[in-house]
Short mmCIF file of C-alpha atoms and ligand atoms in Angstrom, two decimals:
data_model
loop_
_atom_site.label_atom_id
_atom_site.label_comp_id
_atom_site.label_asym_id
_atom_site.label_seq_id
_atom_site.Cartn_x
_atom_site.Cartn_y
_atom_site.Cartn_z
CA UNK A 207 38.55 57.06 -39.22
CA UNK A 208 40.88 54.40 -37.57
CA UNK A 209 42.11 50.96 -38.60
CA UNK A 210 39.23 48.25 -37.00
CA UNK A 211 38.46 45.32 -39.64
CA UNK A 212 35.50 43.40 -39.88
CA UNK A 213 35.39 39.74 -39.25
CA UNK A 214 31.45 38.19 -40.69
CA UNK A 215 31.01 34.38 -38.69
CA UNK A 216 28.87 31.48 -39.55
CA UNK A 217 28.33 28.08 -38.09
CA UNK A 218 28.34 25.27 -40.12
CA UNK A 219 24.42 26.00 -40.76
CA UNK A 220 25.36 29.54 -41.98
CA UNK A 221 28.17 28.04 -44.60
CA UNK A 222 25.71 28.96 -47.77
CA UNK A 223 25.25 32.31 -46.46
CA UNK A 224 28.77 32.90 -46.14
CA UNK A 225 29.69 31.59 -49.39
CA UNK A 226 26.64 34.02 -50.70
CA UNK A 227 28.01 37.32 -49.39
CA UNK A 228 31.54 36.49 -50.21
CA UNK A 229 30.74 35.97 -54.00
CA UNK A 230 29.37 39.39 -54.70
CA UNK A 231 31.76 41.23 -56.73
CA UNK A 232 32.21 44.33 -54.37
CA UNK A 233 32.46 42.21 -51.52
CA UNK A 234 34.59 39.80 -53.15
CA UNK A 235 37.52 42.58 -53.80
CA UNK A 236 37.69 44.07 -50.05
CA UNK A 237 37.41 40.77 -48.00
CA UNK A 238 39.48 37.20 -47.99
CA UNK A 239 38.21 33.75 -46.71
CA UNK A 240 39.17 32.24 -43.09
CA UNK A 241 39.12 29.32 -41.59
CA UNK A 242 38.00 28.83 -38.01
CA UNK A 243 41.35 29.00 -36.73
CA UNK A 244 42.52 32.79 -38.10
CA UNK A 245 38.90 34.08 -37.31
CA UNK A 246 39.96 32.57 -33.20
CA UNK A 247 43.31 34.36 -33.87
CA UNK A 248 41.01 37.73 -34.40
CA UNK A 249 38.56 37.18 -32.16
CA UNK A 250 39.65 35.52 -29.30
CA UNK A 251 36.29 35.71 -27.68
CA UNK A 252 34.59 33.32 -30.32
CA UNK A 253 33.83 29.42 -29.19
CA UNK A 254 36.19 27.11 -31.21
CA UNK A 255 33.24 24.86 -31.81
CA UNK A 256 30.80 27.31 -33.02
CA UNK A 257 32.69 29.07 -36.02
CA UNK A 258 32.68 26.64 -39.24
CA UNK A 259 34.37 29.20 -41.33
CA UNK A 260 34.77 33.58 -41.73
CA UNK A 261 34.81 36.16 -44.10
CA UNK A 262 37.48 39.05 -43.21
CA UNK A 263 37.53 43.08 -44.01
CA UNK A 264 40.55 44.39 -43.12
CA UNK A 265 39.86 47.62 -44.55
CA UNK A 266 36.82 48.35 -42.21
CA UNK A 267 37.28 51.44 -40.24
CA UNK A 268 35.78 52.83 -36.77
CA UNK A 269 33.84 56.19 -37.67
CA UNK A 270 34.04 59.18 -35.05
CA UNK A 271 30.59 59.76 -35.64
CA UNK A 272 31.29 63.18 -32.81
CA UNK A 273 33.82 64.39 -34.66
CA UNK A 274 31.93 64.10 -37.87
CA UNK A 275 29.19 65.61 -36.74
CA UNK A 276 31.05 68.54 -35.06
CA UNK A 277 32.93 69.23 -38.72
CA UNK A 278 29.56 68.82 -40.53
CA UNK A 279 28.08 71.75 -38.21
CA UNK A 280 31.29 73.94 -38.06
CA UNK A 281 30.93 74.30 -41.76
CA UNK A 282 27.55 74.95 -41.61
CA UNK A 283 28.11 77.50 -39.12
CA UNK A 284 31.11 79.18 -41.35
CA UNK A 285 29.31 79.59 -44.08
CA UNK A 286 26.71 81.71 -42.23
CA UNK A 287 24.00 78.49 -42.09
CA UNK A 288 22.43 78.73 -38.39
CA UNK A 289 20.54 75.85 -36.18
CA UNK A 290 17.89 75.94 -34.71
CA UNK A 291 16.72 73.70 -32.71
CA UNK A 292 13.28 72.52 -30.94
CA UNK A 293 11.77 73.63 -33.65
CA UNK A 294 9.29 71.02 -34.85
CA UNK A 295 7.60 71.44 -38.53
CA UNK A 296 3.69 71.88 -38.08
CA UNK A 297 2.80 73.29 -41.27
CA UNK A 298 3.99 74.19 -44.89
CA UNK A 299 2.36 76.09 -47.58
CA UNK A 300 3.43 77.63 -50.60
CA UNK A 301 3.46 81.11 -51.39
CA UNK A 302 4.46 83.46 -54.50
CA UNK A 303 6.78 80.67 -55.55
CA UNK A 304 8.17 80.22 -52.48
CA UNK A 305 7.67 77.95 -49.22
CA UNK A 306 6.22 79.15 -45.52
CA UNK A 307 7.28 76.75 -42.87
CA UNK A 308 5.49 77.11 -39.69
CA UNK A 309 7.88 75.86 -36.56
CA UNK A 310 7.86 75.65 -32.85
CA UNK A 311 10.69 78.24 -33.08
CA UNK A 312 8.85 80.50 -35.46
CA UNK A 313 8.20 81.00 -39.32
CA UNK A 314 10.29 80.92 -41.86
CA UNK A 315 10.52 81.05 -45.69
CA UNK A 316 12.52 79.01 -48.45
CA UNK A 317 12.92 78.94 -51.68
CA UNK A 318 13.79 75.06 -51.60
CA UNK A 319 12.61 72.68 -49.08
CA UNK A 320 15.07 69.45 -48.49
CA UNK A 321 13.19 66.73 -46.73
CA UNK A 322 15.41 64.73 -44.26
CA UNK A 323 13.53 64.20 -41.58
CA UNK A 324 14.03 60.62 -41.21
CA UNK A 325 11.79 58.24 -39.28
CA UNK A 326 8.91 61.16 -40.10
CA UNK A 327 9.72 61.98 -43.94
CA UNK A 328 6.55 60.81 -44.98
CA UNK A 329 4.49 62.90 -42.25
CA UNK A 330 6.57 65.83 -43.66
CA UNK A 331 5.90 64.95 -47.53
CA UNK A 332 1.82 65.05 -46.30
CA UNK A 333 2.68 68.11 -45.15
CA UNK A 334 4.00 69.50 -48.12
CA UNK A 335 1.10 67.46 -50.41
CA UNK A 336 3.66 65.21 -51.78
CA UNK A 337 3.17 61.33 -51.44
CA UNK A 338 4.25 59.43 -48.91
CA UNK A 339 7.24 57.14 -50.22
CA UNK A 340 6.06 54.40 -47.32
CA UNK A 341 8.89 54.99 -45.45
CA UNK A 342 9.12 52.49 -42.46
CA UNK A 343 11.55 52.59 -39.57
CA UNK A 344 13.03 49.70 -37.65
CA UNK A 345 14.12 49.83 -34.26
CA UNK A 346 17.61 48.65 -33.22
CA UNK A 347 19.21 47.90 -29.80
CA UNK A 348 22.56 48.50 -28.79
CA UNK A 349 24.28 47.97 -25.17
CA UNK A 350 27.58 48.10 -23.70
CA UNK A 351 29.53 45.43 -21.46
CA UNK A 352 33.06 45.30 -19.66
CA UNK A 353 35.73 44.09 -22.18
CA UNK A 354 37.16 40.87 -20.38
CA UNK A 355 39.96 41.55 -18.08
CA UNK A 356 43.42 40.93 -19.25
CA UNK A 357 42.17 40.97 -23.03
CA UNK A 358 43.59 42.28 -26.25
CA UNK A 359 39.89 43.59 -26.96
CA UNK A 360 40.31 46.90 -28.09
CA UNK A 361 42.39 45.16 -30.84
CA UNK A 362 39.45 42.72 -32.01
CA UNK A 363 37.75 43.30 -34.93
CA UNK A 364 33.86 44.52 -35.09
CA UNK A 365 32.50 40.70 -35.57
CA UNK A 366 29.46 39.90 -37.27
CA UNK A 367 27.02 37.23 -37.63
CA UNK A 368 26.91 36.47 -41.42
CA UNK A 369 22.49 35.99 -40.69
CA UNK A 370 23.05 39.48 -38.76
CA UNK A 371 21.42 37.79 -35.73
CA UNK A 372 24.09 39.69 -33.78
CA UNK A 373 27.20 42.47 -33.63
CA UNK A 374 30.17 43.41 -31.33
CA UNK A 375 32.92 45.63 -31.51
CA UNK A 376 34.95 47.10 -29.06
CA UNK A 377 34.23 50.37 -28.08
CA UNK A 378 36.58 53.19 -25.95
CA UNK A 379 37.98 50.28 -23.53
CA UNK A 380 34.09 48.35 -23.64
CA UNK A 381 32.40 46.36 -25.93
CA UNK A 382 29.28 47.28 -27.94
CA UNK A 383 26.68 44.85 -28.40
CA UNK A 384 23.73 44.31 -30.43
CA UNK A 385 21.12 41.84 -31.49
CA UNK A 386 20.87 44.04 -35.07
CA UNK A 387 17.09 43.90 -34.32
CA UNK A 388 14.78 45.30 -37.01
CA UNK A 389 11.51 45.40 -35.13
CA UNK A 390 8.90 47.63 -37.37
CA UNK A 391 8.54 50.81 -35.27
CA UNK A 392 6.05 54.04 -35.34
CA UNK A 393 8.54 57.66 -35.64
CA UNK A 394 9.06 58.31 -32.20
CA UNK A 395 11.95 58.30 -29.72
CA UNK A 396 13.12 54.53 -29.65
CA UNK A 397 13.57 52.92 -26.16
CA UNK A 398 15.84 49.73 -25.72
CA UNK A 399 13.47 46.98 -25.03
CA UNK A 400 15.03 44.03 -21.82
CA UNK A 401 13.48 41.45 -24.64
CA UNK A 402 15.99 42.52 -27.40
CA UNK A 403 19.02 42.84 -24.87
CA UNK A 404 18.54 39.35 -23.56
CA UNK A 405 18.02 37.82 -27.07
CA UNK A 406 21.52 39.77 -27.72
CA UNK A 407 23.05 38.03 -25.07
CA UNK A 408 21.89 34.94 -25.70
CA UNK A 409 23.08 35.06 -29.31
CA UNK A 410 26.59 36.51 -28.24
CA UNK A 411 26.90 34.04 -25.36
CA UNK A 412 26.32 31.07 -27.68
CA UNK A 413 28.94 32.18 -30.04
CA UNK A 414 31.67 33.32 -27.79
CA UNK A 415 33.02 32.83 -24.15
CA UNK A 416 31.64 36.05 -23.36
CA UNK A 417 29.93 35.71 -19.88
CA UNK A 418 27.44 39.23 -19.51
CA UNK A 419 26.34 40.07 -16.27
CA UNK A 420 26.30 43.49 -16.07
CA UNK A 421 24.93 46.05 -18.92
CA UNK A 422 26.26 48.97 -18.26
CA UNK A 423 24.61 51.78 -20.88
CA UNK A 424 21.87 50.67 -23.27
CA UNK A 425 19.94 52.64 -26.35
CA UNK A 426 17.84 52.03 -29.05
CA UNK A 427 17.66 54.15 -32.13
CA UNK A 428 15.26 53.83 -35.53
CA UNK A 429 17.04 53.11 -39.37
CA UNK A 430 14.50 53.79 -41.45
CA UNK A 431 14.15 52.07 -45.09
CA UNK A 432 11.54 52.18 -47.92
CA UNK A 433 10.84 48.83 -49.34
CA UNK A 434 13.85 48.36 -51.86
CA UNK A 435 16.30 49.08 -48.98
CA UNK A 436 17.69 51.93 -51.11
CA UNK A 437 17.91 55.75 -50.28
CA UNK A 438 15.93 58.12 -51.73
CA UNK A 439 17.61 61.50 -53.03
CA UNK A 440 16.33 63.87 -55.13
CA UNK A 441 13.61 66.27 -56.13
CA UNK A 442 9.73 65.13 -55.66
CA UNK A 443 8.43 64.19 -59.17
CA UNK A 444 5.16 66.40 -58.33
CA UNK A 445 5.67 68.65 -55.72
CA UNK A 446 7.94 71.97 -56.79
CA UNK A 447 11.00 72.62 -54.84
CA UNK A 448 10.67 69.60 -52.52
CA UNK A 449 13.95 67.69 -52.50
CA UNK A 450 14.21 64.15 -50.42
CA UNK A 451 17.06 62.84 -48.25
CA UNK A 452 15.20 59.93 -46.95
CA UNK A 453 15.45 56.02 -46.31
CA UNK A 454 19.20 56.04 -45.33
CA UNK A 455 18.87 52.85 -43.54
CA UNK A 456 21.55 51.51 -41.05
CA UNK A 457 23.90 53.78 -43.39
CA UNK A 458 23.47 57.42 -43.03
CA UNK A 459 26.57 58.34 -41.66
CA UNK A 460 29.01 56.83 -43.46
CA UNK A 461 27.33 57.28 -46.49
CA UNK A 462 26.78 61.26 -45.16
CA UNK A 463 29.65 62.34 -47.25
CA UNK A 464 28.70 60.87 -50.31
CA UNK A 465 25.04 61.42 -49.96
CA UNK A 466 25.58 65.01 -49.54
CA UNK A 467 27.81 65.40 -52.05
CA UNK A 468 25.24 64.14 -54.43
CA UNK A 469 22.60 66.17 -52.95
CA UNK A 470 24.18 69.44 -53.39
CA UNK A 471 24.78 68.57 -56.95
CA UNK A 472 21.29 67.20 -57.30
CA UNK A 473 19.81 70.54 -56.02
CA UNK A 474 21.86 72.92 -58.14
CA UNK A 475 20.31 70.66 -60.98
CA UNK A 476 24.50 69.61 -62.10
CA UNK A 477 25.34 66.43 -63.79
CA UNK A 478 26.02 63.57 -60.89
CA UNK A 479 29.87 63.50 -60.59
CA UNK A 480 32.13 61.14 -62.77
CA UNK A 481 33.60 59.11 -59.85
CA UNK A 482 30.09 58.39 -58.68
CA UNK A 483 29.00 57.03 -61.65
CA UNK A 484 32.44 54.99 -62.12
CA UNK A 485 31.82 53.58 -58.30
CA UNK A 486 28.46 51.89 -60.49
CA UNK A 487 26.41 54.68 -59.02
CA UNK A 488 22.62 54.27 -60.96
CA UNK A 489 20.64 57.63 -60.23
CA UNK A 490 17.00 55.89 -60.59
CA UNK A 491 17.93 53.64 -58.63
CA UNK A 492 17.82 56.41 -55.46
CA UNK A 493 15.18 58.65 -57.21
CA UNK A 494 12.03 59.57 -55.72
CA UNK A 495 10.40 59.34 -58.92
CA UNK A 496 10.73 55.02 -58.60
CA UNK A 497 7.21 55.85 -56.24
CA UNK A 498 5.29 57.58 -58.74
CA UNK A 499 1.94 55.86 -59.74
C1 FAD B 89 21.76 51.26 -33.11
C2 FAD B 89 22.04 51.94 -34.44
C3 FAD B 89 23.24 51.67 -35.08
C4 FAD B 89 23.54 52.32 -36.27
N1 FAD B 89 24.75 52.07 -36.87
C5 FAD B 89 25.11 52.75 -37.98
C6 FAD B 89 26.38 52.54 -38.58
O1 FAD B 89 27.19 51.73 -38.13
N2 FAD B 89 26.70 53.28 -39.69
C7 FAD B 89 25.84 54.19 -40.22
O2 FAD B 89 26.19 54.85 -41.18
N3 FAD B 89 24.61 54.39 -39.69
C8 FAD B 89 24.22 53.68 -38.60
N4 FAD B 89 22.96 53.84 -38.07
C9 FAD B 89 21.95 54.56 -38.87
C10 FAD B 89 22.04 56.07 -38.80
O3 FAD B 89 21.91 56.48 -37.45
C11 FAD B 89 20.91 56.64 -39.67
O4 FAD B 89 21.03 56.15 -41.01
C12 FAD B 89 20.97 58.16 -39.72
O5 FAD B 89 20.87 58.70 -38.43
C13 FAD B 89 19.82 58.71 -40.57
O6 FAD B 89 19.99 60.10 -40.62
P1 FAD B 89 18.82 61.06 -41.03
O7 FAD B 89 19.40 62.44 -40.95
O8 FAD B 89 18.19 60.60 -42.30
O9 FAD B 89 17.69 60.86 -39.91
P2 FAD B 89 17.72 61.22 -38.37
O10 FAD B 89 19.11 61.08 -37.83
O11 FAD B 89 16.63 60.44 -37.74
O12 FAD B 89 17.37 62.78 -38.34
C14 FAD B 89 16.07 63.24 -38.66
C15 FAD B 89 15.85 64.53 -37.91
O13 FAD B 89 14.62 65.12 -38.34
C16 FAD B 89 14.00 65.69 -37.21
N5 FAD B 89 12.54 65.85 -37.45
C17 FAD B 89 11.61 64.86 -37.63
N6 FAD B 89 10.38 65.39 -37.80
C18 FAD B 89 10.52 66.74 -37.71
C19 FAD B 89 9.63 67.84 -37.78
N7 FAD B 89 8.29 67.69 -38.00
N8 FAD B 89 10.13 69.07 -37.63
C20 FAD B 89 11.45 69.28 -37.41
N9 FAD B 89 12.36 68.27 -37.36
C21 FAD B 89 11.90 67.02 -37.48
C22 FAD B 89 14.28 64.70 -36.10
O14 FAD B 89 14.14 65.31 -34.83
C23 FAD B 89 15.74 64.34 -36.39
O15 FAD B 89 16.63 65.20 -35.76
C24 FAD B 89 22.61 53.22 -36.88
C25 FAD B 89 21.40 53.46 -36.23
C26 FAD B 89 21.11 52.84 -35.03
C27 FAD B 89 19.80 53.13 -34.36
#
């Protein structure tokens, strides 16, 4: 991780908001109150007449999401675990107490099956006759621009609209951009749609001196919630040896080192860890049995 902060902005229509977010008690300890002035001292960028008032992090960090994933699949790979990839699930059926998964790449057999297959948990859960924990994914945009010449950008902090109507951070010498978009999606592979990218720029071009011409590298990806916004982690309340890592939202990979944490303890059936349940950690709140009829 490395130092970034996080600066949220409202306009003088967004003031309640503000207030809102910056009264809740975690949010409360890890930010402080700015006036229009120090957030312009941040993040040069914004117009002087649009911000009314901003909420500051300074603890935010960037993630290397690479270099996390790398680690995540070196350990893996030391403790004899092996990947294989292309290798869609088509089928699952249990057999003499354990589970036959049929694959692109092959059968294979498992004692436990641990369901974290994102946008397509629930096509997985039919699968394995569970029931479907309505998972629904959301599609969101992201782009990069030039970082003004002659700027102190790389030094700005990832600024965001307190509504979420839009993000940008700097990014390896650029800028990333999005319109945080949540349009309802099917699984599939998300595309970045002109419609959302304009309605970013729009947004960012109101709120900033920003002037975007040129998009130089755009993507779309799915975060994919079930209706309380929470995860869902644990074993299936029906199905035997069926264990969900599902509805990780915008979060899953800076909450990856917590969530797995809990899910190996979870799985081995051990008590959920003190300092989780110190952070306020409530386990029904993530359980899979909260869809049960
Ligand atoms: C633009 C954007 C910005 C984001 N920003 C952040 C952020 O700042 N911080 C953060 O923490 N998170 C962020 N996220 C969210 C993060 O990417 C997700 O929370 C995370 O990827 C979810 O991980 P997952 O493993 O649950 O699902 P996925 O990453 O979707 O992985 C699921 C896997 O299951 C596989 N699969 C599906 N069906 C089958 C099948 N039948 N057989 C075999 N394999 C299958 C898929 O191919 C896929 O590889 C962002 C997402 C987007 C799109």
């Amino acid at each position: 991780m490395s130092p970034r902060g996080t600066l949220y902005v409202a306009n003088a229509q967004q003031l309640g908001a503000l207030n809102e977010f910056a009264s809740l008690p975690d949010v409360a300890a890890g930010t402080r109150q700015l006036e229009a002035s120090a957030a312009h001292a941040l993040s040069p960028c914004l117009r002087g007449d649009y911000v009314a008032a901003a909420l500051y992090e300074p603890d935010a960090c960037d993630l290397d999401v690479h270099a996390l994933h790398q680690g995540y699949l070196r350990r893996l790979r030391d403790r004899g675990g092996k990947v294989v990839n292309n290798a869609g699930v088509t089928a699952l059926r249990r057999r003499d107490g354990a589970w036959i998964i049929t694959t692109d790449a092959g059968t294979f057999s498992a004692r436990t099956i641990i369901n974290a297959a994102g946008a397509w948990v629930d096509e997985i859960a039919v699968l394995a006759g569970a029931a479907p924990i309505g998972i629904q994914p959301l599609r969101r945009t992201a782009f990069m621009v030039d970082a003004p010449t002659n700027s102190d950008a790389d030094r700005w902090p990832m600024t965001i609209d307190i509504d979420e109507q839009f993000y940008f951070k700097p990014d390896a010498g650029r800028l990333l951009l999005s319109p945080a978009d949540e349009t309802p999606s099917t699984p599939c592979d998300a595309w970045p749609e002109d419609m959302d990218i304009a309605i970013a720029v729009d947004r960012i071009e109101q709120a900033t001196t920003l002037s975007i011409t040129h998009v130089q590298q755009k993507w779309a990806g799915l975060r994919s919630f079930v209706e309380d916004r929470s995860p869902v982690v644990g074993y299936d309340p029906k199905v035997e040896d069926f264990f969900w890592i599902a509805a990780l939202g915008g979060y899953g990979i800076q909450t990856a080192p917590a969530v797995g944490r809990l899910a190996a303890l979870l799985l081995r059936h051990q008590p959920v860890a003190d300092d989780m349940l110190e952070l306020g950690l409530d386990i029904s709140s993530i359980a899979p049995q909260r869809f049960a009829s």
